[in-house]
Each structure stands twice: as C-alpha cells, then as structure tokens.
mmCIF file with all atom_site columns, C-alpha atoms in Angstrom:
data_model
loop_
_atom_site.group_PDB
_atom_site.id
_atom_site.type_symbol
_atom_site.label_atom_id
_atom_site.label_alt_id
_atom_site.label_comp_id
_atom_site.label_asym_id
_atom_site.label_entity_id
_atom_site.label_seq_id
_atom_site.pdbx_PDB_ins_code
_atom_site.Cartn_x
_atom_site.Cartn_y
_atom_site.Cartn_z
_atom_site.occupancy
_atom_site.B_iso_or_equiv
_atom_site.pdbx_formal_charge
_atom_site.auth_seq_id
_atom_site.auth_comp_id
_atom_site.auth_asym_id
_atom_site.auth_atom_id
_atom_site.pdbx_PDB_model_num
ATOM 1  C CA . UNK X 1 1  ? 85.889  142.371 70.920 1.00 51.00 ? 1  UNK X CA 1
ATOM 2  C CA . UNK X 1 2  ? 89.815  141.739 72.902 1.00 57.00 ? 2  UNK X CA 1
ATOM 3  C CA . UNK X 1 3  ? 90.683  139.367 69.382 1.00 60.00 ? 3  UNK X CA 1
ATOM 4  C CA . UNK X 1 4  ? 89.712  141.936 67.169 1.00 50.00 ? 4  UNK X CA 1
ATOM 5  C CA . UNK X 1 5  ? 91.948  144.448 69.500 1.00 52.00 ? 5  UNK X CA 1
ATOM 6  C CA . UNK X 1 6  ? 94.830  142.211 68.205 1.00 59.00 ? 6  UNK X CA 1
ATOM 7  C CA . UNK X 1 7  ? 93.584  142.143 64.879 1.00 63.00 ? 7  UNK X CA 1
ATOM 8  C CA . UNK X 1 8  ? 94.246  146.297 64.483 1.00 62.00 ? 8  UNK X CA 1
ATOM 9  C CA . UNK X 1 9  ? 90.695  146.792 63.999 1.00 67.00 ? 9  UNK X CA 1
ATOM 10 C CA . UNK X 1 10 ? 88.952  149.432 65.408 1.00 75.00 ? 10 UNK X CA 1
ATOM 11 C CA . UNK X 1 11 ? 86.216  147.708 68.336 1.00 84.00 ? 11 UNK X CA 1
ATOM 12 C CA . UNK X 1 12 ? 85.158  151.181 68.867 1.00 92.00 ? 12 UNK X CA 1
ATOM 13 C CA . UNK X 1 13 ? 83.143  153.577 67.551 1.00 93.00 ? 13 UNK X CA 1
ATOM 14 C CA . UNK X 1 14 ? 81.931  156.540 67.897 1.00 94.00 ? 14 UNK X CA 1
ATOM 15 C CA . UNK X 1 15 ? 78.815  157.617 67.338 1.00 94.00 ? 15 UNK X CA 1
ATOM 16 C CA . UNK X 1 16 ? 78.467  160.918 66.529 1.00 93.00 ? 16 UNK X CA 1
ATOM 17 C CA . UNK X 1 17 ? 81.513  161.246 63.876 1.00 95.00 ? 17 UNK X CA 1
ATOM 18 C CA . UNK X 1 18 ? 83.696  158.623 62.314 1.00 95.00 ? 18 UNK X CA 1
ATOM 19 C CA . UNK X 1 19 ? 86.072  158.231 64.692 1.00 94.00 ? 19 UNK X CA 1
ATOM 20 C CA . UNK X 1 20 ? 86.955  154.433 65.644 1.00 93.00 ? 20 UNK X CA 1
ATOM 21 C CA . UNK X 1 21 ? 89.633  152.391 67.506 1.00 90.00 ? 21 UNK X CA 1
ATOM 22 C CA . UNK X 1 22 ? 91.382  149.802 69.248 1.00 87.00 ? 22 UNK X CA 1
ATOM 23 C CA . UNK X 1 23 ? 91.319  150.488 72.767 1.00 88.00 ? 23 UNK X CA 1
ATOM 24 C CA . UNK X 1 24 ? 88.558  151.747 75.004 1.00 91.00 ? 24 UNK X CA 1
ATOM 25 C CA . UNK X 1 25 ? 89.909  153.959 77.021 1.00 91.00 ? 25 UNK X CA 1
ATOM 26 C CA . UNK X 1 26 ? 91.035  156.593 73.957 1.00 92.00 ? 26 UNK X CA 1
ATOM 27 C CA . UNK X 1 27 ? 87.266  156.304 73.473 1.00 93.00 ? 27 UNK X CA 1
ATOM 28 C CA . UNK X 1 28 ? 86.608  157.158 76.346 1.00 91.00 ? 28 UNK X CA 1
ATOM 29 C CA . UNK X 1 29 ? 88.568  160.232 75.842 1.00 88.00 ? 29 UNK X CA 1
ATOM 30 C CA . UNK X 1 30 ? 87.618  160.904 73.083 1.00 91.00 ? 30 UNK X CA 1
ATOM 31 C CA . UNK X 1 31 ? 84.231  160.933 74.211 1.00 91.00 ? 31 UNK X CA 1
ATOM 32 C CA . UNK X 1 32 ? 84.380  164.077 76.263 1.00 87.00 ? 32 UNK X CA 1
ATOM 33 C CA . UNK X 1 33 ? 84.906  166.315 72.862 1.00 85.00 ? 33 UNK X CA 1
ATOM 34 C CA . UNK X 1 34 ? 81.395  165.980 72.298 1.00 89.00 ? 34 UNK X CA 1
ATOM 35 C CA . UNK X 1 35 ? 80.176  166.771 75.894 1.00 86.00 ? 35 UNK X CA 1
ATOM 36 C CA . UNK X 1 36 ? 79.701  170.246 77.313 1.00 86.00 ? 36 UNK X CA 1
ATOM 37 C CA . UNK X 1 37 ? 81.495  169.221 80.114 1.00 88.00 ? 37 UNK X CA 1
ATOM 38 C CA . UNK X 1 38 ? 84.951  171.274 80.782 1.00 91.00 ? 38 UNK X CA 1
ATOM 39 C CA . UNK X 1 39 ? 86.309  169.754 83.765 1.00 92.00 ? 39 UNK X CA 1
ATOM 40 C CA . UNK X 1 40 ? 90.026  171.118 83.939 1.00 94.00 ? 40 UNK X CA 1
ATOM 41 C CA . UNK X 1 41 ? 90.504  174.860 84.444 1.00 95.00 ? 41 UNK X CA 1
ATOM 42 C CA . UNK X 1 42 ? 93.569  176.896 84.404 1.00 94.00 ? 42 UNK X CA 1
ATOM 43 C CA . UNK X 1 43 ? 94.573  179.094 86.728 1.00 91.00 ? 43 UNK X CA 1
ATOM 44 C CA . UNK X 1 44 ? 95.511  182.208 85.724 1.00 90.00 ? 44 UNK X CA 1
ATOM 45 C CA . UNK X 1 45 ? 92.975  182.937 83.051 1.00 93.00 ? 45 UNK X CA 1
ATOM 46 C CA . UNK X 1 46 ? 89.293  181.445 82.146 1.00 93.00 ? 46 UNK X CA 1
ATOM 47 C CA . UNK X 1 47 ? 89.838  178.846 79.622 1.00 95.00 ? 47 UNK X CA 1
ATOM 48 C CA . UNK X 1 48 ? 88.749  176.009 80.163 1.00 94.00 ? 48 UNK X CA 1
ATOM 49 C CA . UNK X 1 49 ? 88.715  171.676 78.113 1.00 92.00 ? 49 UNK X CA 1
ATOM 50 C CA . UNK X 1 50 ? 87.632  168.810 78.615 1.00 89.00 ? 50 UNK X CA 1
ATOM 51 C CA . UNK X 1 51 ? 90.473  166.820 78.660 1.00 88.00 ? 51 UNK X CA 1
ATOM 52 C CA . UNK X 1 52 ? 93.733  167.113 80.607 1.00 90.00 ? 52 UNK X CA 1
ATOM 53 C CA . UNK X 1 53 ? 96.730  166.771 78.880 1.00 90.00 ? 53 UNK X CA 1
ATOM 54 C CA . UNK X 1 54 ? 94.961  169.743 76.609 1.00 92.00 ? 54 UNK X CA 1
ATOM 55 C CA . UNK X 1 55 ? 94.213  172.299 80.016 1.00 95.00 ? 55 UNK X CA 1
ATOM 56 C CA . UNK X 1 56 ? 98.718  170.775 80.664 1.00 94.00 ? 56 UNK X CA 1
ATOM 57 C CA . UNK X 1 57 ? 99.079  172.952 76.498 1.00 94.00 ? 57 UNK X CA 1
ATOM 58 C CA . UNK X 1 58 ? 97.208  175.554 77.474 1.00 95.00 ? 58 UNK X CA 1
ATOM 59 C CA . UNK X 1 59 ? 98.944  176.350 80.798 1.00 93.00 ? 59 UNK X CA 1
ATOM 60 C CA . UNK X 1 60 ? 102.200 176.423 79.527 1.00 91.00 ? 60 UNK X CA 1
ATOM 61 C CA . UNK X 1 61 ? 100.855 179.600 77.212 1.00 90.00 ? 61 UNK X CA 1
ATOM 62 C CA . UNK X 1 62 ? 99.714  180.819 78.889 1.00 88.00 ? 62 UNK X CA 1
ATOM 63 C CA . UNK X 1 63 ? 102.357 181.324 81.879 1.00 76.00 ? 63 UNK X CA 1
ATOM 64 C CA . UNK X 1 64 ? 104.754 182.282 78.536 1.00 66.00 ? 64 UNK X CA 1
ATOM 65 C CA . UNK X 1 65 ? 102.761 185.011 77.364 1.00 70.00 ? 65 UNK X CA 1
ATOM 66 C CA . UNK X 1 66 ? 101.560 186.632 81.589 1.00 63.00 ? 66 UNK X CA 1
ATOM 67 C CA . UNK X 1 67 ? 106.164 186.151 82.178 1.00 59.00 ? 67 UNK X CA 1
#
C-alpha cells in the first residue's frame, strides 16, 4: 500500500460512498461523516458536529451573529 501512495493511487476506499484517498488520516476523518457521533459542540448554541474544523467555522459565524 505504501508504494501505491507514491503512485498517487487511492489506497483507502469508503465502504458507504465513492470517497477514496491516499492517506489514512484523511480516510478516518471522512469516515466521521457517516457516523452519528457529534462530539464537538458549540459553546454559544445547540450546534454540534463530527469534525473539529466544522465547529471552528461554525463558531466564527455564530460569534458574529451574537455581536
């Protein structure tokens, strides 16, 4: 599998959709979108999400609305 990564071929393929990538960390991050877990919660409202970068983007918007 390591050699395939250097060739630019997708090594990790999602079993639920057409997503495929070369890096395991990206693959794990993608898998979160298929789970019902939403561990990241906004401190200003009821919003929650599965990825921390989505929370950070949301909080920027949420903070601007409250000001």
